[in-house]
Each structure stands twice: as C-alpha cells, then as structure tokens.
C-alpha cells in the first residue's frame, strides 16, 4: 500500500525555480546525483569502521550509471548507506538547512537561478530538470525493509514498501522527451569526465550487452602531485566537496611533514555562502585517514572564524577507528589545526599584497574573519594585520593597520577608532573634530564584531588601540576666536545638567570640538553608545547604561550667546528650548533617535522661519 505525501512549501518553490529556469545547465543533475551517491558510500564506509558486519556481502563500493534508450530512462545506483522511510521523508521532502529555506522563501519566483545554484547547489531536486518522474528504490544498511519513493516533482511523493536485494539506492529517471540525450553513452562519459572525474569510487557505465566500463580516474586528488593536477581538476574537486558552483578564490594544496604528517587541500570560495552567519552553518572540512573518509564534522580542525574554508585533511597518523569523542580531545588534531591555520594566514598575507584581489575575499568573509582577533588569541595580531578598515583617511579603499601606522603623525602615539552604524555618519561625528585638526587618522568601524575585538586587542605592533573617547589627548585645538565668559558658561552648564539629569550624567566644557556646539560621549572605559544600541537591538540590554557626557564647545557662537542669556532670568525658557534642541542634535550625530521628534521638528521650523523673516528685513 502506498502513502501519499506533500513536499514542504519551500521544496515546491525550489522545484519550481529549478525546473523552470535552468534550461542551459540541465546536465548538472548528473553530478548532483553522483555526488549524493558518493556521499552515501562515504557514510557507509565510515559506519563500517565500527560495524564491519553491516555491509556483509556488499562488495566494492561503486556508482553505476545505466542508461536505457528504449525505455528512455537513466538509473543511477550506489551501494552506499541507503535510506529508510524517515530518511526519504526528511531528506527528500523537506529542506533541512535553515539558511537554504530562508533563502528560498525570500527569493522571488523569478529570481536568478544562477544565484541559487551558486549559493547552494540544487542537490537532489535537480533530477526534475530532466525527468518528469523519479523512482527511488532504497534499502538502508542494517535494516531489512526496502522502500520505493515516486514523484513527478509537482504533487508531492508516494512511498511504499518494496523488495531490494542489497543495500544502497537506485534512482531511476524517466527522462523528458527533450532530454533523451542523457541516455547517450558518449555524452554520459563526457559529463562524468568533465564534472565527476575526481569521485573517489568507481563510476561504472553499464551498457547492457556491450558490458561495463569504469569511466572516472578517481584516485583521491590530493594524493597526486601538484604538478599533475590542472586548475580545472582542482575546481571540480572544490565544487564537489563544497557543493558550490563558483570558482575557488584560493586553492591551497600542501603536505606537512615533520612530527606529524598530513596532506591538506583547502579552498576559499569566491562567493559568500548565504549561511555564513547562520548558527547551523557547517564547517567545510572533511577528515580522511589514509584516503578513507572519516568525518565532516570535526569542528576541532578549523577555528570558527575560518568556517568558510572548504577542503580536506588527510593524515595517516590518526587511528582509523577514531570516534568523535576521541577526535575532540586528540592532540594530533590540535596540531593539524595549528598547522593549517598557519598556512592559511601565510597565504592570505601573500594575497593581501594585491588590494584588488584581496578585497574580493574581504568583502565576502572579512566580517567572519575578524572574529579571529578575539577567538584566536595566539594569532590575533596577525589576523588584525590582515584585516581591512574604513578610516578618515582611507578614501574609497579600505586600510590596513600597517598602512595606518605608516601615515601616523610623529606626535601621534595611538591608533584611534570610533564605532557606529554608518561610515558617512561616523565621518561627521563632532568628536572627530580635534583629530581632524591635528591630522590624526581615525578608523571608522561599523561592523558589530568591531565592538568586541577592540576590547580584546589592546595594541597592535606596540601602538595602543583606543576608542577616541578613551584617547588621553594632551592636545587642544588652536584657538583664536572668542570664548564664552567663564562665570556665565558655568551657569549654563549647571542649568543644562539639571535639565538633563535623567539622561546625561555630566555636562562639561571641552576644548576638543571645532565646529559643533555640543557632542555626546561616555565616561572613560564604559560601553560605547554604539555597543549599547547593538545590545538593545538584540534585546540584550542590561539594566546597566553607560553614563553619558554632554560636551559643550565654549567657543561656539551659540554657546557664547546662551551663556550671555543666563544673566537675564526672563530668558530661561528660551535657553531651555535651545538646550533641548542641542541635545537632540548631539544624539542625531551619534545615530541615536531624538527624544521628542515633534518638539524637535516644530521648534526647528520656528527658528528657520524666524531666520528667513529676519533676513527679509
Ligand atoms: P545535500 O547533498 O547537499 O545534502 P541533496 O538535495 O543533494 O542535498 O540531498 C539531500 C539528502 O538526501 C542527502 O543529504 C542525503 O541524506 C539524501 N540522499 C540523497 N541521495 C542519496 C543516496 N544516493 N543515498 C543516500 N542518501 C541520499
Ligand atoms: Mg547533494
């Protein structure tokens, strides 16, 4: 008896996009299905390490392609792990990865299919590009019951119990009339050579009476000599293991020798995966022991800030029957990690010499990479050195810390930064005025992560890294202009402090402002206004608020005028009105909302009107 079920809504959407918009690249279905078959063989091989009896009588692991040009079908089978009923429902009826489903959900029906492929690959569902019916017969290793899964890729699928001799999966595609060429053995041979040559198991072409033929070269690519591997082969291999469709931005193939031996083949994609910041993002490294796949979940091999690196590590020094728990505590694994991180950083350093090249990497992965400054204590200075930043002097391009240091003025001791949401807003922050006058460059940091690494990296190459509010500037702006009378200024500051006591801890005169009347900052060493805002946005606001300081520029004509007005008691309401506006303006400059928008707008409008009328006179 068969059971009818529906696809998850995202699957339907995905199917729709895949089937209707990918005419030019239909052949990719073959490498997707071969890739799944290869993964299934990997999984069985790994299981056999602890339970060799599970694959008794299974024979050599392989993938078989069987075209039938009379029935117009193509069958792809493997003797890998197989699927049970739950697997069929969960893996072929839903999209498990949250990143993928979110992406599909957000994508318009007619969005670019090339993007979709580039980001995720289309996996199993690509079968429906060429088939109007797909029939799967599969039996899972260690289980008795086999299942048949049938779907036309439109109305959901049917599952029923069936018979199957060995374990593994057979996927039969009933090809669409226009896709009969996929039964052509010459074409199939070409496609396998072009896109699946590196697959670690024999890919056998079954030609019926004409016999069988293994059509891939298939030795583990990384064990070959670098000089014998073409760029195209590296790329195919990268696409296979990463499930990506772009070219690798970086290919790094090396053998480590010494007290621990391993080979590694690593890639950095040229596109940003959509799940880079998803909590369930998979690490991209596969561990092999002597060419035998062991696990792709060894998070201990790669630090989190390099989670976008794809590739393999193969070491003969690790025991084959190693368990997950053992891997976690294995000292060799820690050493391998140390080794590959070192090689990657060295390689990035070389590539960083070419800005136009490096910026491509940085735009995709810089945000994740910067996490390393606080995650990887031993390498933090090196990672900081490989990071790029906006600054008041960098212009269109981003700057490195080294370039910043080279531009430092002789009397400048520290590296300065300011944090916020937007480079343009930051660049106009009144707090920068003294720095601009001195010609001191300031880093303009806009990523949330910047708030954190700056707390853990006190200095770089001997230069302290300081938030501008923490800068102990012993310099003042050169002043020739008149200053507010000290006595009345004092009255004004006291008056404002009293007015704003709920919001602002202190109102003080400052020598650091050039053109702005006021500016907000925080008490030395407290959480920055930007960080507070970030925490608030993430609902992590604690009861704690940094003490705000309102700095007042005693040289500003407006402040001079207001100070004078304090001598006349009747002017108090007017002073209070202007003071409120000034506080609002200080907030705006910080990227904070104003206290009472309607008061702000109507008061400003009144003043503008007054200004215009005065000019007419
Ligand atoms: P991905 O390979 O990225 O996981 P796919 O859409 O290609 O996504 O495959 C979905 C899932 O279906 C696989 O993860 C696997 O669990 C299962 N699957 C597909 N093909 C096979 C197969 N030949 N043998 C066993 N499981 C398979
Ligand atoms: Mg797949």
Coordinates of C-alpha atoms and ligand atoms in Angstrom, one line a residue:
X1 CA 0.0 0.0 0.0
X2 CA 1.4 3.4 -0.9
X3 CA 1.3 6.5 1.2
X4 CA 0.9 9.9 -0.5
X5 CA 2.7 12.9 1.0
X6 CA 3.3 16.6 0.1
X7 CA 6.5 18.4 -0.3
X8 CA 7.3 21.1 2.2
X9 CA 6.3 24.5 0.8
X10 CA 9.9 25.6 0.3
X11 CA 10.6 22.4 -1.6
X12 CA 7.8 23.2 -4.0
X13 CA 9.2 26.7 -4.5
X14 CA 12.7 25.3 -5.1
X15 CA 11.4 22.7 -7.5
X16 CA 9.6 25.4 -9.4
X17 CA 12.6 27.5 -9.8
X18 CA 14.9 24.6 -10.7
X19 CA 12.6 23.0 -13.2
X20 CA 11.6 26.2 -14.9
X21 CA 14.6 28.3 -15.1
X22 CA 17.7 26.2 -15.7
X23 CA 17.5 25.0 -19.3
X24 CA 21.0 25.8 -20.2
X25 CA 22.6 23.8 -17.3
X26 CA 20.5 20.8 -17.1
X27 CA 23.4 18.4 -17.2
X28 CA 24.3 19.5 -13.6
X29 CA 21.7 17.0 -12.3
X30 CA 24.2 14.2 -13.1
X31 CA 26.9 15.5 -11.0
X32 CA 24.5 16.2 -8.2
X33 CA 23.2 12.6 -8.1
X34 CA 26.7 11.2 -8.4
X35 CA 27.8 13.5 -5.6
X36 CA 25.0 12.2 -3.4
X37 CA 25.9 8.6 -4.3
X38 CA 29.5 9.3 -3.4
X39 CA 28.4 10.8 -0.1
X40 CA 26.3 7.7 0.6
X41 CA 29.4 5.5 0.0
X42 CA 31.4 7.7 2.3
X43 CA 28.9 7.3 5.1
X44 CA 28.7 3.6 4.8
X45 CA 32.5 3.3 4.7
X46 CA 32.6 5.3 7.9
X47 CA 30.0 3.1 9.6
X48 CA 31.9 0.0 8.6
X49 CA 34.8 1.1 10.6
X50 CA 32.9 0.4 13.8
X51 CA 30.4 -2.2 12.4
X52 CA 32.1 -4.1 9.6
X53 CA 29.3 -6.7 9.6
X54 CA 26.8 -4.1 8.5
X55 CA 27.9 -4.3 4.9
X56 CA 28.4 -8.0 4.6
X57 CA 28.3 -9.2 1.0
X58 CA 28.0 -5.6 -0.2
X59 CA 31.1 -5.8 -2.3
X60 CA 33.2 -2.9 -3.6
X61 CA 31.6 0.5 -3.2
X62 CA 30.7 1.9 -6.5
X63 CA 28.3 4.1 -8.5
X64 CA 26.6 2.7 -11.6
X65 CA 25.0 4.6 -14.4
X66 CA 22.6 2.6 -16.5
X67 CA 21.0 4.3 -19.5
X68 CA 18.1 2.6 -21.4
X69 CA 17.5 4.4 -24.7
X70 CA 14.4 2.2 -25.4
X71 CA 12.6 3.0 -22.2
X72 CA 14.1 6.4 -22.2
X73 CA 15.3 6.1 -18.6
X74 CA 18.6 6.7 -16.8
X75 CA 19.3 4.8 -13.5
X76 CA 22.0 6.0 -11.1
X77 CA 22.7 3.5 -8.3
X78 CA 25.1 3.1 -5.5
X79 CA 25.7 0.5 -2.8
X80 CA 26.2 3.1 -0.1
X81 CA 24.3 3.7 3.1
X82 CA 20.8 3.8 1.6
X83 CA 17.7 5.4 3.1
X84 CA 14.9 4.2 5.3
X85 CA 11.4 5.7 5.3
X86 CA 12.2 8.6 7.7
X87 CA 15.2 9.5 5.6
X88 CA 13.2 9.6 2.5
X89 CA 10.6 11.8 4.0
X90 CA 13.1 14.1 5.8
X91 CA 15.8 14.3 3.3
X92 CA 13.8 14.3 0.0
X93 CA 10.6 16.0 1.1
X94 CA 11.9 18.9 3.1
X95 CA 14.8 21.4 3.1
X96 CA 16.6 20.9 6.3
X97 CA 19.2 23.7 6.2
X98 CA 17.6 26.8 7.6
X99 CA 19.8 29.0 5.5
X100 CA 18.5 27.4 2.3
X101 CA 14.9 27.5 3.2
X102 CA 15.2 31.2 4.3
X103 CA 16.9 32.0 1.1
X104 CA 14.3 30.2 -1.0
X105 CA 11.5 31.8 1.0
X106 CA 12.9 35.3 0.3
X107 CA 13.6 34.7 -3.3
X108 CA 11.1 35.9 -5.8
X109 CA 9.7 33.3 -8.1
X110 CA 11.6 34.7 -10.9
X111 CA 14.8 35.4 -9.0
X112 CA 18.1 34.5 -10.6
X113 CA 18.5 30.7 -10.8
X114 CA 22.2 31.1 -11.3
X115 CA 22.4 32.8 -7.9
X116 CA 20.5 30.0 -6.3
X117 CA 22.9 27.4 -7.8
X118 CA 25.9 29.5 -6.9
X119 CA 24.8 29.7 -3.3
X120 CA 23.5 26.2 -2.6
X121 CA 23.5 23.9 -5.5
X122 CA 20.2 22.4 -6.1
X123 CA 21.0 18.9 -5.0
X124 CA 18.6 16.0 -5.4
X125 CA 15.9 18.2 -6.8
X126 CA 17.9 18.9 -10.0
X127 CA 16.7 15.4 -11.1
X128 CA 13.4 17.0 -12.0
X129 CA 15.1 19.3 -14.6
X130 CA 15.4 16.3 -16.9
X131 CA 12.9 13.8 -15.5
X132 CA 9.1 14.1 -15.3
X133 CA 9.1 11.1 -13.0
X134 CA 11.7 9.9 -10.5
X135 CA 11.5 6.5 -8.9
X136 CA 13.8 5.6 -6.0
X137 CA 14.3 2.1 -4.6
X138 CA 16.5 2.1 -1.5
X139 CA 17.5 -0.1 1.5
X140 CA 19.4 1.3 4.4
X141 CA 22.4 -0.5 5.8
X142 CA 21.5 -2.5 8.9
X143 CA 17.7 -2.6 8.1
X144 CA 15.6 -5.2 6.5
X145 CA 12.8 -3.3 4.8
X146 CA 13.3 -1.6 1.4
X147 CA 11.2 1.4 0.2
X148 CA 10.1 2.8 -3.1
X149 CA 9.7 6.6 -3.4
X150 CA 7.9 8.0 -6.5
X151 CA 7.3 11.6 -7.5
X152 CA 6.6 13.7 -10.5
X153 CA 8.2 16.7 -8.7
X154 CA 4.9 18.5 -8.7
X155 CA 2.2 16.9 -6.5
X156 CA 4.4 15.6 -3.7
X157 CA 5.5 12.0 -3.5
X158 CA 4.4 8.4 -2.7
X159 CA 6.2 5.9 -0.5
X160 CA 5.6 2.2 -0.4
X161 CA 7.4 -0.9 0.9
X162 CA 9.2 -2.9 -1.6
X163 CA 11.9 -5.6 -2.1
X164 CA 15.5 -4.9 -2.8
X165 CA 18.5 -7.3 -2.7
X166 CA 21.5 -5.4 -1.4
X167 CA 21.8 -2.1 0.5
X168 CA 22.0 1.2 -1.3
X169 CA 20.0 3.4 -3.5
X170 CA 18.7 3.2 -7.1
X171 CA 17.4 6.4 -8.7
X172 CA 15.5 5.9 -11.9
X173 CA 14.8 9.0 -14.0
X174 CA 12.1 8.8 -16.6
X175 CA 13.6 11.4 -18.9
X176 CA 11.5 14.1 -20.5
X177 CA 11.2 13.8 -24.3
X178 CA 13.6 16.7 -24.9
X179 CA 16.2 15.1 -22.6
X180 CA 16.8 11.8 -24.3
X181 CA 20.4 12.7 -24.9
X182 CA 21.1 11.6 -21.3
X183 CA 20.9 8.0 -22.4
X184 CA 23.7 8.6 -24.9
X185 CA 26.8 6.8 -23.5
X186 CA 29.3 9.0 -25.2
X187 CA 27.6 12.1 -23.7
X188 CA 27.5 10.5 -20.3
X189 CA 31.1 9.5 -20.5
X190 CA 32.0 13.1 -21.4
X191 CA 29.9 14.6 -18.5
X192 CA 31.5 12.2 -15.9
X193 CA 35.0 13.1 -17.1
X194 CA 34.2 16.8 -17.0
X195 CA 32.4 17.1 -13.7
X196 CA 32.8 13.9 -11.6
X197 CA 36.2 12.6 -12.5
X198 CA 37.7 13.0 -9.1
X199 CA 35.0 11.0 -7.3
X200 CA 36.7 8.5 -5.0
X201 CA 34.7 5.5 -6.1
X202 CA 34.5 3.8 -9.5
X203 CA 31.7 5.3 -11.6
X204 CA 30.7 2.5 -13.9
X205 CA 28.8 2.9 -17.1
X206 CA 26.6 -0.1 -17.6
X207 CA 25.9 -0.5 -21.3
X208 CA 23.9 -3.7 -21.2
X209 CA 25.1 -6.2 -23.6
X210 CA 28.1 -4.1 -24.5
X211 CA 29.4 -4.6 -21.0
X212 CA 30.6 -2.3 -18.2
X213 CA 33.3 0.3 -18.1
X214 CA 34.7 2.5 -15.3
X215 CA 34.8 6.0 -16.6
X216 CA 36.4 8.1 -13.9
X217 CA 40.0 8.4 -12.9
X218 CA 39.0 8.6 -9.3
X219 CA 42.1 8.5 -7.2
X220 CA 42.0 10.9 -4.3
X221 CA 43.0 14.1 -6.0
X222 CA 45.0 15.4 -3.0
X223 CA 47.4 12.4 -3.1
X224 CA 48.6 13.3 -6.6
X225 CA 51.5 15.5 -7.3
X226 CA 50.6 19.2 -7.5
X227 CA 52.3 19.4 -10.9
X228 CA 49.9 16.7 -12.3
X229 CA 46.7 18.5 -11.3
X230 CA 45.1 21.1 -13.6
X231 CA 43.2 24.1 -12.4
X232 CA 40.1 22.6 -13.8
X233 CA 40.5 19.4 -11.7
X234 CA 41.0 21.5 -8.6
X235 CA 37.9 23.4 -9.4
X236 CA 35.8 20.3 -10.0
X237 CA 37.0 18.9 -6.7
X238 CA 36.2 22.1 -4.9
X239 CA 32.7 22.2 -6.4
X240 CA 32.2 18.6 -5.4
X241 CA 33.2 18.9 -1.8
X242 CA 31.8 22.3 -1.2
X243 CA 28.5 21.9 -3.1
X244 CA 29.3 25.3 -4.5
X245 CA 29.3 26.3 -8.2
X246 CA 31.7 29.2 -8.1
X247 CA 35.5 29.1 -8.8
X248 CA 37.6 28.9 -5.7
X249 CA 39.2 32.3 -4.8
X250 CA 42.0 30.4 -3.1
X251 CA 43.4 26.9 -3.7
X252 CA 45.9 25.7 -1.2
X253 CA 47.4 22.3 -1.6
X254 CA 50.2 21.2 0.7
X255 CA 51.8 18.4 2.5
X256 CA 53.1 18.8 6.1
X257 CA 56.0 16.8 7.1
X258 CA 57.7 16.6 10.4
X259 CA 56.5 15.2 13.7
X260 CA 53.0 14.9 12.3
X261 CA 52.3 14.2 8.6
X262 CA 49.2 15.2 6.7
X263 CA 48.1 16.4 3.4
X264 CA 45.6 19.2 3.0
X265 CA 43.7 20.7 0.1
X266 CA 41.9 23.9 1.1
X267 CA 39.7 26.3 -0.7
X268 CA 38.2 29.7 -0.1
X269 CA 35.1 30.3 -2.2
X270 CA 34.7 33.4 -4.4
X271 CA 31.1 33.9 -3.3
X272 CA 29.8 34.4 0.2
X273 CA 27.6 31.4 1.2
X274 CA 24.2 32.7 2.5
X275 CA 24.5 30.7 5.7
X276 CA 27.9 32.3 6.8
X277 CA 26.2 33.8 9.8
X278 CA 23.7 31.1 10.5
X279 CA 24.3 29.3 13.7
X280 CA 23.9 25.9 12.0
X281 CA 26.5 26.7 9.3
X282 CA 28.5 23.5 8.7
X283 CA 32.3 23.5 8.9
X284 CA 33.6 22.9 5.4
X285 CA 36.4 20.5 6.2
X286 CA 36.4 16.7 5.6
X287 CA 38.8 14.5 7.5
X288 CA 40.3 11.5 5.8
X289 CA 42.6 8.9 7.3
X290 CA 44.8 7.3 4.6
X291 CA 42.2 8.2 1.9
X292 CA 39.3 6.8 3.9
X293 CA 36.7 9.4 4.7
X294 CA 36.2 9.7 8.5
X295 CA 34.1 12.7 9.2
X296 CA 33.0 16.1 8.0
X297 CA 32.0 17.2 11.5
X298 CA 35.4 17.6 13.1
X299 CA 34.9 21.2 14.2
X300 CA 38.2 20.9 16.2
X301 CA 40.1 21.0 12.9
X302 CA 39.2 24.5 11.9
X303 CA 38.5 27.5 14.1
X304 CA 35.1 29.1 13.8
X305 CA 36.3 32.3 12.2
X306 CA 37.6 30.3 9.2
X307 CA 34.4 28.3 8.9
X308 CA 34.1 29.4 5.2
X309 CA 37.2 27.4 4.3
X310 CA 36.3 24.2 2.4
X311 CA 38.5 21.2 1.8
X312 CA 40.1 18.0 3.1
X313 CA 42.7 17.0 5.5
X314 CA 44.2 13.5 5.2
X315 CA 46.5 12.2 7.8
X316 CA 47.9 8.7 8.2
X317 CA 49.0 9.5 11.8
X318 CA 45.4 9.3 13.1
X319 CA 43.9 6.0 14.0
X320 CA 41.3 4.9 11.5
X321 CA 38.7 3.8 14.0
X322 CA 38.7 7.0 15.9
X323 CA 35.5 8.2 17.5
X324 CA 34.0 11.6 17.6
X325 CA 34.8 12.0 21.2
X326 CA 38.4 10.9 20.7
X327 CA 38.8 13.4 17.9
X328 CA 37.7 16.2 20.1
X329 CA 40.5 15.6 22.6
X330 CA 43.1 14.4 20.2
X331 CA 46.4 16.3 20.4
X332 CA 47.2 15.5 16.8
X333 CA 44.0 17.1 15.7
X334 CA 45.0 20.2 17.6
X335 CA 48.4 20.2 15.9
X336 CA 46.9 19.8 12.5
X337 CA 44.6 22.7 13.2
X338 CA 47.5 24.8 14.2
X339 CA 49.3 23.9 11.0
X340 CA 46.5 24.6 8.6
X341 CA 45.6 27.9 10.2
X342 CA 49.2 29.0 10.0
X343 CA 49.4 28.1 6.3
X344 CA 46.1 29.8 5.5
X345 CA 47.2 33.0 7.3
X346 CA 50.5 32.9 5.4
X347 CA 48.7 32.5 2.1
X348 CA 46.3 35.3 2.9
X349 CA 49.2 37.6 3.7
X350 CA 50.6 37.0 0.2
X351 CA 47.3 37.7 -1.4
X352 CA 46.7 40.8 0.7
X353 CA 49.6 42.5 -1.2
X354 CA 47.2 42.9 -4.2
X355 CA 44.4 45.0 -2.9
X356 CA 42.0 44.5 -5.8
X357 CA 42.3 40.8 -5.4
X358 CA 42.2 40.7 -1.6
X359 CA 39.2 43.0 -1.3
X360 CA 37.1 40.3 -3.0
X361 CA 37.9 37.9 -0.2
X362 CA 37.5 40.6 2.4
X363 CA 34.0 41.7 1.2
X364 CA 32.8 38.1 1.4
X365 CA 34.5 36.9 4.5
X366 CA 36.0 39.8 6.4
X367 CA 33.2 40.0 8.9
X368 CA 33.7 36.4 9.9
X369 CA 37.5 36.5 9.7
X370 CA 37.7 39.5 12.1
X371 CA 36.1 37.2 14.8
X372 CA 39.5 35.6 14.8
X373 CA 41.0 38.7 16.5
X374 CA 39.3 37.7 19.7
X375 CA 38.8 34.0 19.0
X376 CA 42.4 33.0 18.2
X377 CA 44.5 34.6 20.9
X378 CA 47.8 33.3 19.5
X379 CA 47.2 34.7 16.1
X380 CA 45.3 37.8 16.9
X381 CA 47.9 40.3 15.9
X382 CA 48.4 38.6 12.6
X383 CA 44.7 38.5 11.9
X384 CA 44.3 42.1 12.8
X385 CA 47.1 42.8 10.4
X386 CA 45.2 41.0 7.6
X387 CA 42.0 43.0 8.4
X388 CA 40.8 46.0 6.4
X389 CA 39.0 49.0 7.8
X390 CA 37.4 52.3 6.8
X391 CA 39.1 55.3 8.1
X392 CA 39.0 59.1 7.9
X393 CA 42.0 58.9 5.5
X394 CA 41.4 55.8 3.6
X395 CA 39.0 57.2 1.0
X396 CA 37.4 54.8 -1.4
X397 CA 39.7 52.0 -0.4
X398 CA 39.9 50.3 3.0
X399 CA 43.1 50.5 5.0
X400 CA 45.2 48.0 6.9
X401 CA 46.6 48.8 10.4
X402 CA 50.1 48.8 8.9
X403 CA 49.2 51.5 6.4
X404 CA 47.5 53.4 9.2
X405 CA 50.7 53.3 11.3
X406 CA 52.8 54.5 8.3
X407 CA 50.5 57.5 8.0
X408 CA 50.7 58.4 11.7
X409 CA 51.8 61.8 12.6
X410 CA 55.1 62.0 14.5
X411 CA 53.4 63.3 17.7
X412 CA 50.6 60.6 17.4
X413 CA 51.0 57.8 19.9
X414 CA 48.0 55.6 19.5
X415 CA 45.7 54.1 16.9
X416 CA 42.2 55.7 17.2
X417 CA 38.8 54.3 16.3
X418 CA 35.2 55.2 16.6
X419 CA 32.3 52.8 16.2
X420 CA 28.8 53.3 14.7
X421 CA 26.4 52.0 12.1
X422 CA 27.4 54.0 9.0
X423 CA 30.7 55.3 7.7
X424 CA 29.3 58.6 6.4
X425 CA 27.6 59.4 9.7
X426 CA 30.7 58.5 11.7
X427 CA 32.9 60.6 9.5
X428 CA 30.9 63.6 10.5
X429 CA 30.8 62.9 14.2
X430 CA 31.7 66.1 16.2
X431 CA 34.0 64.0 18.4
X432 CA 36.4 63.7 15.4
X433 CA 36.9 67.5 15.0
X434 CA 40.0 67.7 17.2
X435 CA 41.5 64.7 15.5
X436 CA 40.9 66.2 12.0
X437 CA 42.5 69.4 13.0
X438 CA 45.6 67.5 14.2
X439 CA 45.6 65.4 11.1
X440 CA 45.2 62.2 13.2
X441 CA 43.6 59.4 11.3
X442 CA 40.6 57.6 12.9
X443 CA 39.3 54.2 12.0
X444 CA 35.6 54.2 11.3
X445 CA 34.3 50.8 12.5
X446 CA 30.8 49.8 11.5
X447 CA 30.6 46.0 12.0
X448 CA 29.0 44.7 15.2
X449 CA 32.0 42.5 15.6
X450 CA 34.3 45.6 15.9
X451 CA 32.9 46.4 19.3
X452 CA 34.2 43.1 20.5
X453 CA 37.7 42.7 19.0
X454 CA 38.6 46.2 20.0
X455 CA 38.0 45.1 23.6
X456 CA 40.4 42.2 23.3
X457 CA 43.3 43.6 21.3
X458 CA 44.8 46.4 23.4
X459 CA 47.6 47.1 20.9
X460 CA 49.0 46.4 17.5
X461 CA 52.7 46.5 16.8
X462 CA 53.3 48.3 20.0
X463 CA 50.6 51.0 19.4
X464 CA 47.7 51.2 21.7
X465 CA 44.3 50.9 20.0
X466 CA 41.9 53.3 21.6
X467 CA 38.3 54.5 21.2
X468 CA 38.5 58.2 20.6
X469 CA 36.6 58.8 23.8
X470 CA 39.4 57.0 25.6
X471 CA 42.1 59.0 23.9
X472 CA 44.0 60.9 26.5
X473 CA 44.6 63.8 24.2
X474 CA 47.0 66.3 25.7
X475 CA 46.5 68.5 22.7
X476 CA 43.9 71.2 22.2
X477 CA 42.6 72.8 19.1
X478 CA 44.4 76.1 18.3
X479 CA 42.0 78.9 19.2
X480 CA 41.9 82.5 18.2
X481 CA 38.2 83.1 18.4
X482 CA 36.4 84.5 21.5
X483 CA 35.3 82.2 24.3
X484 CA 32.2 82.3 26.5
X485 CA 32.6 84.1 29.7
X486 CA 33.6 81.5 32.4
X487 CA 31.1 82.6 35.0
X488 CA 28.1 82.6 32.7
X489 CA 29.2 79.4 31.0
X490 CA 29.3 77.7 34.4
X491 CA 25.7 78.8 35.0
X492 CA 24.7 77.4 31.6
X493 CA 26.4 74.1 32.2
X494 CA 24.7 73.7 35.6
X495 CA 21.4 74.6 34.2
X496 CA 21.7 72.0 31.4
X497 CA 22.9 69.4 33.8
X498 CA 19.9 69.9 36.0
X499 CA 17.6 69.8 32.9
X500 CA 19.0 66.6 31.5
X501 CA 19.7 64.8 34.8
X502 CA 17.7 61.8 33.7
X503 CA 19.6 61.3 30.5
X504 CA 23.0 62.7 30.9
X505 CA 25.4 62.2 33.8
X506 CA 27.5 65.3 33.3
X507 CA 27.6 68.5 31.2
X508 CA 31.1 69.7 30.7
X509 CA 33.0 72.3 28.6
X510 CA 35.5 70.8 26.1
X511 CA 38.4 72.1 24.1
X512 CA 38.1 69.3 21.5
X513 CA 35.2 70.5 19.5
X514 CA 35.8 72.7 16.5
X515 CA 32.6 73.4 14.6
X516 CA 29.9 71.7 16.6
X517 CA 28.3 73.3 19.7
X518 CA 27.8 70.0 21.6
X519 CA 28.6 66.3 21.4
X520 CA 27.7 63.2 23.4
X521 CA 30.3 60.8 24.7
X522 CA 30.6 58.3 27.5
X523 CA 32.6 58.1 30.7
X524 CA 36.1 56.7 30.1
X525 CA 36.1 52.9 30.0
X526 CA 32.4 52.5 29.7
X527 CA 30.4 50.7 27.0
X528 CA 30.2 52.8 23.8
X529 CA 26.9 54.4 22.7
X530 CA 27.0 52.2 19.6
X531 CA 27.5 49.0 21.6
X532 CA 24.7 49.9 23.8
X533 CA 22.5 50.3 20.8
X534 CA 23.6 47.0 19.4
X535 CA 22.7 45.2 22.6
X536 CA 19.4 47.0 22.8
X537 CA 18.6 45.8 19.3
X538 CA 19.4 42.3 20.2
X539 CA 17.2 42.6 23.3
X540 CA 20.3 42.1 25.5
X541 CA 20.2 45.4 27.1
X542 CA 21.1 45.0 30.7
X543 CA 20.0 47.3 33.4
X544 CA 23.3 49.0 33.0
X545 CA 23.6 52.1 31.0
X546 CA 26.9 54.0 30.4
X547 CA 27.0 57.4 31.8
X548 CA 26.5 59.9 29.0
X549 CA 28.6 63.0 29.0
X550 CA 27.4 66.1 27.1
X551 CA 30.4 68.0 25.9
X552 CA 29.9 71.7 25.2
X553 CA 32.0 73.9 23.0
X554 CA 32.7 77.2 24.7
X555 CA 33.9 78.8 21.5
X556 CA 30.8 78.2 19.6
X557 CA 28.7 81.4 18.9
X558 CA 25.6 79.7 20.0
X559 CA 27.1 78.6 23.3
X560 CA 28.5 82.1 23.9
X561 CA 25.1 83.6 23.2
X562 CA 23.3 81.1 25.5
X563 CA 25.9 81.8 28.3
X564 CA 25.1 85.6 28.0
X565 CA 21.4 84.8 28.2
X566 CA 21.8 83.2 31.6
X567 CA 22.4 86.7 33.0
X568 CA 18.7 87.5 32.3
X569 CA 16.2 85.4 34.3
X570 CA 13.4 86.0 31.7
X571 CA 15.4 84.2 29.1
X572 CA 15.4 80.9 30.9
X573 CA 12.6 79.3 28.9
X574 CA 14.3 80.2 25.7
X575 CA 17.6 78.7 26.9
X576 CA 15.9 75.5 27.9
X577 CA 14.3 75.2 24.5
X578 CA 17.6 75.7 22.6
X579 CA 19.3 73.3 25.0
X580 CA 16.8 70.6 24.3
X581 CA 17.4 71.0 20.5
X582 CA 21.2 70.8 21.1
X583 CA 20.9 67.6 23.0
X584 CA 18.8 66.2 20.2
X585 CA 21.4 67.2 17.6
X586 CA 24.1 65.5 19.6
X587 CA 22.0 62.4 19.6
X588 CA 21.5 62.6 15.9
X589 CA 25.2 62.9 15.3
X590 CA 25.6 59.6 17.3
X591 CA 23.0 57.9 15.3
X592 CA 20.5 57.9 18.2
X593 CA 16.9 58.9 17.9
X594 CA 15.8 62.3 19.2
X595 CA 13.8 62.5 22.5
X596 CA 10.6 64.1 21.1
X597 CA 10.6 64.3 17.3
X598 CA 7.5 66.5 17.1
X599 CA 9.0 69.0 19.5
X600 CA 12.3 68.9 17.6
X601 CA 10.6 69.4 14.2
X602 CA 8.3 72.2 15.2
X603 CA 11.0 74.1 17.2
X604 CA 13.5 73.9 14.3
X605 CA 10.8 75.1 11.9
X606 CA 10.0 78.1 14.1
X607 CA 13.7 79.0 14.2
X608 CA 14.1 78.6 10.4
X609 CA 11.0 80.8 9.8
X610 CA 12.4 83.5 12.2
X611 CA 15.7 83.3 10.3
X612 CA 14.1 83.8 7.0
X613 CA 11.9 86.7 8.2
X614 CA 14.9 88.4 9.8
X615 CA 16.8 88.3 6.5
X616 CA 14.0 90.0 4.7
X617 CA 14.1 93.0 6.9
Ligands
LIG1 P1 22.9 17.5 0.0 O1 23.6 16.5 -0.8 O2 23.5 18.9 0.0 O3 22.6 17.1 1.5 P2 20.7 16.9 -1.7 O4 19.5 17.5 -2.1 O5 21.7 16.5 -2.8 O6 21.4 17.8 -0.6 O7 20.4 15.5 -0.9 C1 19.5 15.5 0.2 C2 19.8 14.4 1.1 O8 19.2 13.2 0.6 C3 21.2 14.0 1.3 O9 21.8 14.8 2.3 C4 21.1 12.5 1.8 O10 20.7 12.4 3.2 C5 19.9 12.0 1.0 N1 20.3 11.3 -0.2 C6 20.3 11.8 -1.5 N2 20.8 10.9 -2.4 C7 21.1 9.8 -1.6 C8 21.7 8.5 -1.9 N3 22.0 8.1 -3.1 N4 21.9 7.7 -0.8 C9 21.6 8.0 0.4 N5 21.1 9.2 0.8 C10 20.8 10.1 -0.2
LIG2 MG1 23.8 16.5 -2.8

